[in-house]
Amino acid sequence: FEDPRQRRWIGTADESLYCYENGLIRKKEEITATNQKAIAEDREGRIYVASANGVAVYNEKARTLQRWIDDPRLQHHMVVSLAAEDIGRIWGVTYDGDVFLLDDQRVIAYFDKRYFNGYYPNHVFCDKDGIIYLATTGNAILRLDTYVNQYTDGEDLRIRTFATGELEDHRGLCQDQAGRLLVCARNGLGYFDRDMVFHKVEGGLFEASVEQIVQDNYGGYWLASSNS
């Protein structure tokens, strides 16, 4: 995760969290969270870490030690994905496919997986326009067309489904400089153009499992694959 100060936060499978800044990698002793899956930052500059035991929060500006989001639906439950909205709220997804929204370090909305049209979310992403997308274990991504607040329940959600063809079991979403929504999946890579028409990327490497993709400042793409 890269924060607005261009520091890179590095989560690990053990209890250590690291920050890369000015050419140095420093361990953040204040944070201990096992099996870290995602990192995000809210509008106050607080760092959120998704882990096997819920969501840990580190307030670096106030130099306060780690605390955990105090909600029984998250405590001691694995959280696998986090994403910050353009207004600084934090979306998250649990291992079981439930989706939640945090504001000022508290859960203001929580949606059981049964509300997502038979799909199981496993990743959340906020694009440059502030639109929330959910990758799933199936062959479709979901777009939330509802502004969510503390009064929103699952019955109020407006969800649009966009098929990803033969690509299924998504690993992550990313938006490139051209505004295309890139989809990483267990069996390849694809993208939605700005009209939300899906295209699969063909070719040997792109038939493998693509875990993550990023685009550098020069327009090049960097991919991580779980295939050897």
C-alpha positions as YAML, in Angstrom:
chain: A
units: angstrom
residues:
- id: 1
  name: PHE
  ca: [0.00, 0.00, 0.00]
- id: 2
  name: GLU
  ca: [1.32, 3.47, -0.95]
- id: 3
  name: ASP
  ca: [0.09, 6.37, 1.18]
- id: 4
  name: PRO
  ca: [-0.26, 10.06, 0.12]
- id: 5
  name: ARG
  ca: [3.29, 10.71, 1.39]
- id: 6
  name: GLN
  ca: [4.55, 8.09, -1.11]
- id: 7
  name: ARG
  ca: [5.58, 5.73, 1.65]
- id: 8
  name: ARG
  ca: [5.04, 2.02, 1.03]
- id: 9
  name: TRP
  ca: [3.48, -0.09, 3.76]
- id: 10
  name: ILE
  ca: [4.32, -3.79, 3.64]
- id: 11
  name: GLY
  ca: [2.20, -6.37, 5.43]
- id: 12
  name: THR
  ca: [3.47, -9.85, 6.24]
- id: 13
  name: ALA
  ca: [2.13, -13.28, 7.13]
- id: 14
  name: ASP
  ca: [3.59, -13.04, 10.63]
- id: 15
  name: GLU
  ca: [2.89, -10.20, 13.07]
- id: 16
  name: SER
  ca: [5.23, -7.61, 11.51]
- id: 17
  name: LEU
  ca: [4.32, -4.48, 9.54]
- id: 18
  name: TYR
  ca: [6.98, -2.48, 7.70]
- id: 19
  name: CYS
  ca: [7.15, 0.99, 6.16]
- id: 20
  name: TYR
  ca: [9.51, 1.90, 3.29]
- id: 21
  name: GLU
  ca: [10.50, 5.58, 3.41]
- id: 22
  name: ASN
  ca: [13.53, 7.53, 2.16]
- id: 23
  name: GLY
  ca: [15.27, 4.38, 1.04]
- id: 24
  name: LEU
  ca: [14.89, 2.63, 4.40]
- id: 25
  name: ILE
  ca: [12.57, -0.13, 5.58]
- id: 26
  name: ARG
  ca: [11.47, 0.25, 9.18]
- id: 27
  name: LYS
  ca: [9.45, -2.15, 11.27]
- id: 28
  name: LYS
  ca: [6.42, -0.59, 12.98]
- id: 29
  name: GLU
  ca: [6.78, -1.98, 16.46]
- id: 30
  name: GLU
  ca: [3.38, -0.62, 17.52]
- id: 31
  name: ILE
  ca: [1.45, -2.95, 15.21]
- id: 32
  name: THR
  ca: [1.21, -6.71, 15.68]
- id: 33
  name: ALA
  ca: [-1.40, -8.40, 13.51]
- id: 34
  name: THR
  ca: [-1.17, -11.96, 12.22]
- id: 35
  name: ASN
  ca: [-1.59, -12.85, 8.52]
- id: 36
  name: GLN
  ca: [-1.97, -9.32, 7.18]
- id: 37
  name: LYS
  ca: [-4.05, -9.22, 3.99]
- id: 38
  name: ALA
  ca: [-4.57, -5.52, 3.15]
- id: 39
  name: ILE
  ca: [-3.70, -1.98, 4.24]
- id: 40
  name: ALA
  ca: [-5.65, 1.28, 3.83]
- id: 41
  name: GLU
  ca: [-5.63, 4.84, 5.19]
- id: 42
  name: ASP
  ca: [-8.58, 7.01, 6.25]
- id: 43
  name: ARG
  ca: [-9.01, 10.78, 5.90]
- id: 44
  name: GLU
  ca: [-7.35, 11.37, 9.28]
- id: 45
  name: GLY
  ca: [-4.20, 9.53, 8.24]
- id: 46
  name: ARG
  ca: [-4.88, 6.46, 10.37]
- id: 47
  name: ILE
  ca: [-3.54, 3.17, 9.01]
- id: 48
  name: TYR
  ca: [-5.92, 0.18, 8.90]
- id: 49
  name: VAL
  ca: [-4.56, -3.37, 8.64]
- id: 50
  name: ALA
  ca: [-6.73, -6.34, 7.66]
- id: 51
  name: SER
  ca: [-5.63, -9.48, 9.45]
- id: 52
  name: ALA
  ca: [-6.66, -12.90, 10.71]
- id: 53
  name: ASN
  ca: [-8.06, -11.30, 13.88]
- id: 54
  name: GLY
  ca: [-10.05, -8.42, 12.41]
- id: 55
  name: VAL
  ca: [-8.95, -4.86, 11.59]
- id: 56
  name: ALA
  ca: [-6.12, -3.16, 13.49]
- id: 57
  name: VAL
  ca: [-5.78, 0.65, 13.51]
- id: 58
  name: TYR
  ca: [-2.60, 2.67, 13.99]
- id: 59
  name: ASN
  ca: [-2.83, 6.44, 14.55]
- id: 60
  name: GLU
  ca: [0.63, 7.56, 13.52]
- id: 61
  name: LYS
  ca: [-0.11, 11.30, 13.81]
- id: 62
  name: ALA
  ca: [-1.18, 10.95, 17.43]
- id: 63
  name: ARG
  ca: [1.60, 8.38, 18.06]
- id: 64
  name: THR
  ca: [-0.94, 6.07, 19.65]
- id: 65
  name: LEU
  ca: [-0.48, 2.35, 19.76]
- id: 66
  name: GLN
  ca: [-2.55, -0.16, 17.88]
- id: 67
  name: ARG
  ca: [-6.22, -0.68, 18.64]
- id: 68
  name: TRP
  ca: [-8.73, -3.06, 17.08]
- id: 69
  name: ILE
  ca: [-12.10, -2.24, 15.56]
- id: 70
  name: ASP
  ca: [-14.42, -3.08, 18.42]
- id: 71
  name: ASP
  ca: [-17.21, -4.98, 16.72]
- id: 72
  name: PRO
  ca: [-18.06, -8.65, 17.35]
- id: 73
  name: ARG
  ca: [-18.64, -9.23, 13.63]
- id: 74
  name: LEU
  ca: [-14.98, -8.42, 12.96]
- id: 75
  name: GLN
  ca: [-13.18, -9.41, 16.15]
- id: 76
  name: HIS
  ca: [-11.29, -12.67, 15.72]
- id: 77
  name: HIS
  ca: [-12.57, -12.96, 12.13]
- id: 78
  name: MET
  ca: [-10.28, -12.85, 9.10]
- id: 79
  name: VAL
  ca: [-10.57, -9.73, 6.95]
- id: 80
  name: VAL
  ca: [-9.15, -10.21, 3.45]
- id: 81
  name: SER
  ca: [-9.55, -6.84, 1.73]
- id: 82
  name: LEU
  ca: [-9.72, -3.11, 2.49]
- id: 83
  name: ALA
  ca: [-10.20, -0.02, 0.31]
- id: 84
  name: ALA
  ca: [-10.50, 3.68, 1.12]
- id: 85
  name: GLU
  ca: [-13.25, 5.76, -0.44]
- id: 86
  name: ASP
  ca: [-12.48, 9.13, -1.98]
- id: 87
  name: ILE
  ca: [-14.10, 10.67, 1.14]
- id: 88
  name: GLY
  ca: [-11.87, 8.62, 3.46]
- id: 89
  name: ARG
  ca: [-14.20, 5.92, 4.72]
- id: 90
  name: ILE
  ca: [-12.90, 2.34, 4.67]
- id: 91
  name: TRP
  ca: [-14.63, -0.59, 2.99]
- id: 92
  name: GLY
  ca: [-13.74, -4.16, 3.87]
- id: 93
  name: VAL
  ca: [-14.49, -7.79, 3.03]
- id: 94
  name: THR
  ca: [-14.32, -10.75, 5.40]
- id: 95
  name: TYR
  ca: [-13.10, -14.24, 4.58]
- id: 96
  name: ASP
  ca: [-16.75, -15.39, 4.63]
- id: 97
  name: GLY
  ca: [-17.76, -12.87, 1.95]
- id: 98
  name: ASP
  ca: [-19.48, -10.28, 4.16]
- id: 99
  name: VAL
  ca: [-18.92, -6.59, 3.35]
- id: 100
  name: PHE
  ca: [-18.62, -3.73, 5.83]
- id: 101
  name: LEU
  ca: [-18.00, 0.02, 5.95]
- id: 102
  name: LEU
  ca: [-15.94, 1.85, 8.58]
- id: 103
  name: ASP
  ca: [-16.15, 5.53, 9.44]
- id: 104
  name: ASP
  ca: [-14.14, 7.11, 12.25]
- id: 105
  name: GLN
  ca: [-12.98, 3.68, 13.43]
- id: 106
  name: ARG
  ca: [-16.44, 2.16, 13.83]
- id: 107
  name: VAL
  ca: [-18.63, -0.08, 11.70]
- id: 108
  name: ILE
  ca: [-21.49, 1.98, 10.23]
- id: 109
  name: ALA
  ca: [-22.77, -0.66, 7.80]
- id: 110
  name: TYR
  ca: [-22.46, -4.44, 7.54]
- id: 111
  name: PHE
  ca: [-23.85, -6.60, 4.73]
- id: 112
  name: ASP
  ca: [-24.09, -10.37, 4.92]
- id: 113
  name: LYS
  ca: [-23.02, -12.24, 1.78]
- id: 114
  name: ARG
  ca: [-26.64, -13.24, 1.09]
- id: 115
  name: TYR
  ca: [-27.31, -9.75, -0.27]
- id: 116
  name: PHE
  ca: [-24.93, -10.12, -3.22]
- id: 117
  name: ASN
  ca: [-27.03, -12.01, -5.78]
- id: 118
  name: GLY
  ca: [-25.52, -15.40, -5.03]
- id: 119
  name: TYR
  ca: [-21.93, -14.18, -5.46]
- id: 120
  name: TYR
  ca: [-19.34, -14.23, -2.70]
- id: 121
  name: PRO
  ca: [-17.24, -11.04, -2.49]
- id: 122
  name: ASN
  ca: [-13.52, -11.52, -1.84]
- id: 123
  name: HIS
  ca: [-12.04, -8.11, -2.74]
- id: 124
  name: VAL
  ca: [-13.17, -4.47, -2.63]
- id: 125
  name: PHE
  ca: [-11.92, -1.61, -4.81]
- id: 126
  name: CYS
  ca: [-12.73, 2.10, -5.07]
- id: 127
  name: ASP
  ca: [-12.05, 3.71, -8.46]
- id: 128
  name: LYS
  ca: [-10.95, 7.28, -9.24]
- id: 129
  name: ASP
  ca: [-14.60, 8.43, -9.34]
- id: 130
  name: GLY
  ca: [-15.36, 7.01, -5.89]
- id: 131
  name: ILE
  ca: [-17.35, 4.03, -7.22]
- id: 132
  name: ILE
  ca: [-17.16, 0.82, -5.17]
- id: 133
  name: TYR
  ca: [-16.60, -2.52, -6.91]
- id: 134
  name: LEU
  ca: [-16.52, -6.01, -5.43]
- id: 135
  name: ALA
  ca: [-14.58, -8.87, -6.97]
- id: 136
  name: THR
  ca: [-16.05, -12.31, -6.28]
- id: 137
  name: THR
  ca: [-15.23, -16.01, -6.23]
- id: 138
  name: GLY
  ca: [-17.48, -16.42, -9.29]
- id: 139
  name: ASN
  ca: [-17.31, -14.97, -12.81]
- id: 140
  name: ALA
  ca: [-18.76, -11.51, -12.22]
- id: 141
  name: ILE
  ca: [-17.85, -8.31, -10.43]
- id: 142
  name: LEU
  ca: [-20.41, -6.23, -8.55]
- id: 143
  name: ARG
  ca: [-20.83, -2.45, -8.55]
- id: 144
  name: LEU
  ca: [-22.55, -0.71, -5.65]
- id: 145
  name: ASP
  ca: [-24.88, 1.97, -6.99]
- id: 146
  name: THR
  ca: [-26.08, 3.03, -3.53]
- id: 147
  name: TYR
  ca: [-24.60, 5.67, -1.24]
- id: 148
  name: VAL
  ca: [-24.17, 3.77, 2.01]
- id: 149
  name: ASN
  ca: [-24.54, 5.29, 5.47]
- id: 150
  name: GLN
  ca: [-25.39, 4.05, 8.96]
- id: 151
  name: TYR
  ca: [-29.08, 3.79, 8.05]
- id: 152
  name: THR
  ca: [-28.54, 1.55, 5.02]
- id: 153
  name: ASP
  ca: [-29.37, -2.13, 5.30]
- id: 154
  name: GLY
  ca: [-28.97, -4.95, 2.83]
- id: 155
  name: GLU
  ca: [-32.44, -4.51, 1.36]
- id: 156
  name: ASP
  ca: [-31.51, -0.96, 0.31]
- id: 157
  name: LEU
  ca: [-28.49, -1.97, -1.74]
- id: 158
  name: ARG
  ca: [-28.61, -1.38, -5.49]
- id: 159
  name: ILE
  ca: [-26.10, -3.71, -7.12]
- id: 160
  name: ARG
  ca: [-25.16, -4.08, -10.78]
- id: 161
  name: THR
  ca: [-23.53, -7.28, -11.97]
- id: 162
  name: PHE
  ca: [-20.90, -7.36, -14.74]
- id: 163
  name: ALA
  ca: [-19.86, -10.76, -16.11]
- id: 164
  name: THR
  ca: [-16.19, -11.60, -16.59]
- id: 165
  name: GLY
  ca: [-16.73, -14.46, -19.02]
- id: 166
  name: GLU
  ca: [-14.52, -17.46, -18.34]
- id: 167
  name: LEU
  ca: [-12.45, -15.54, -15.78]
- id: 168
  name: GLU
  ca: [-13.49, -16.62, -12.30]
- id: 169
  name: ASP
  ca: [-12.29, -16.65, -8.71]
- id: 170
  name: HIS
  ca: [-11.01, -13.09, -8.84]
- id: 171
  name: ARG
  ca: [-7.83, -12.08, -7.01]
- id: 172
  name: GLY
  ca: [-8.04, -8.29, -7.28]
- id: 173
  name: LEU
  ca: [-9.10, -5.17, -9.17]
- id: 174
  name: CYS
  ca: [-7.08, -2.18, -10.37]
- id: 175
  name: GLN
  ca: [-7.76, 0.90, -12.51]
- id: 176
  name: ASP
  ca: [-5.15, 1.94, -15.06]
- id: 177
  name: GLN
  ca: [-4.28, 5.39, -16.38]
- id: 178
  name: ALA
  ca: [-6.76, 5.00, -19.25]
- id: 179
  name: GLY
  ca: [-9.61, 4.39, -16.81]
- id: 180
  name: ARG
  ca: [-9.93, 0.68, -17.57]
- id: 181
  name: LEU
  ca: [-10.88, -1.63, -14.70]
- id: 182
  name: LEU
  ca: [-8.41, -4.52, -14.65]
- id: 183
  name: VAL
  ca: [-9.50, -7.89, -13.26]
- id: 184
  name: CYS
  ca: [-6.99, -10.38, -11.88]
- id: 185
  name: ALA
  ca: [-8.27, -13.94, -11.59]
- id: 186
  name: ARG
  ca: [-7.26, -17.50, -10.86]
- id: 187
  name: ASN
  ca: [-7.27, -18.29, -14.58]
- id: 188
  name: GLY
  ca: [-6.07, -15.11, -16.22]
- id: 189
  name: LEU
  ca: [-6.40, -11.37, -16.70]
- id: 190
  name: GLY
  ca: [-9.06, -9.17, -18.26]
- id: 191
  name: TYR
  ca: [-10.41, -5.65, -18.18]
- id: 192
  name: PHE
  ca: [-13.56, -3.58, -18.51]
- id: 193
  name: ASP
  ca: [-13.35, -0.62, -20.85]
- id: 194
  name: ARG
  ca: [-14.95, 2.71, -19.93]
- id: 195
  name: ASP
  ca: [-18.29, 1.40, -21.29]
- id: 196
  name: MET
  ca: [-18.00, -1.59, -18.92]
- id: 197
  name: VAL
  ca: [-17.57, -4.05, -21.79]
- id: 198
  name: PHE
  ca: [-15.34, -6.93, -20.70]
- id: 199
  name: HIS
  ca: [-12.26, -8.08, -22.63]
- id: 200
  name: LYS
  ca: [-10.07, -11.05, -21.76]
- id: 201
  name: VAL
  ca: [-6.33, -10.64, -22.29]
- id: 202
  name: GLU
  ca: [-5.09, -13.54, -24.40]
- id: 203
  name: GLY
  ca: [-1.65, -15.12, -24.41]
- id: 204
  name: GLY
  ca: [0.42, -17.70, -22.55]
- id: 205
  name: LEU
  ca: [1.31, -15.73, -19.43]
- id: 206
  name: PHE
  ca: [-2.20, -14.35, -19.15]
- id: 207
  name: GLU
  ca: [-3.72, -17.82, -18.93]
- id: 208
  name: ALA
  ca: [-2.03, -18.29, -15.55]
- id: 209
  name: SER
  ca: [-3.21, -17.16, -12.15]
- id: 210
  name: VAL
  ca: [-2.72, -13.39, -11.86]
- id: 211
  name: GLU
  ca: [-2.73, -12.30, -8.23]
- id: 212
  name: GLN
  ca: [-2.09, -8.58, -8.65]
- id: 213
  name: ILE
  ca: [-1.31, -5.93, -11.26]
- id: 214
  name: VAL
  ca: [-0.06, -2.35, -10.96]
- id: 215
  name: GLN
  ca: [0.85, 0.30, -13.51]
- id: 216
  name: ASP
  ca: [3.98, 2.39, -13.10]
- id: 217
  name: ASN
  ca: [4.46, 6.09, -13.91]
- id: 218
  name: TYR
  ca: [5.70, 5.22, -17.39]
- id: 219
  name: GLY
  ca: [2.58, 3.25, -18.31]
- id: 220
  name: GLY
  ca: [4.13, -0.19, -17.90]
- id: 221
  name: TYR
  ca: [2.27, -3.00, -16.15]
- id: 222
  name: TRP
  ca: [3.72, -5.19, -13.41]
- id: 223
  name: LEU
  ca: [2.07, -8.50, -12.60]
- id: 224
  name: ALA
  ca: [2.38, -10.96, -9.76]
- id: 225
  name: SER
  ca: [1.43, -14.59, -10.37]
- id: 226
  name: SER
  ca: [1.13, -17.56, -8.03]
- id: 227
  name: ASN
  ca: [2.28, -19.86, -10.86]
- id: 228
  name: SER
  ca: [5.93, -20.83, -10.94]
...
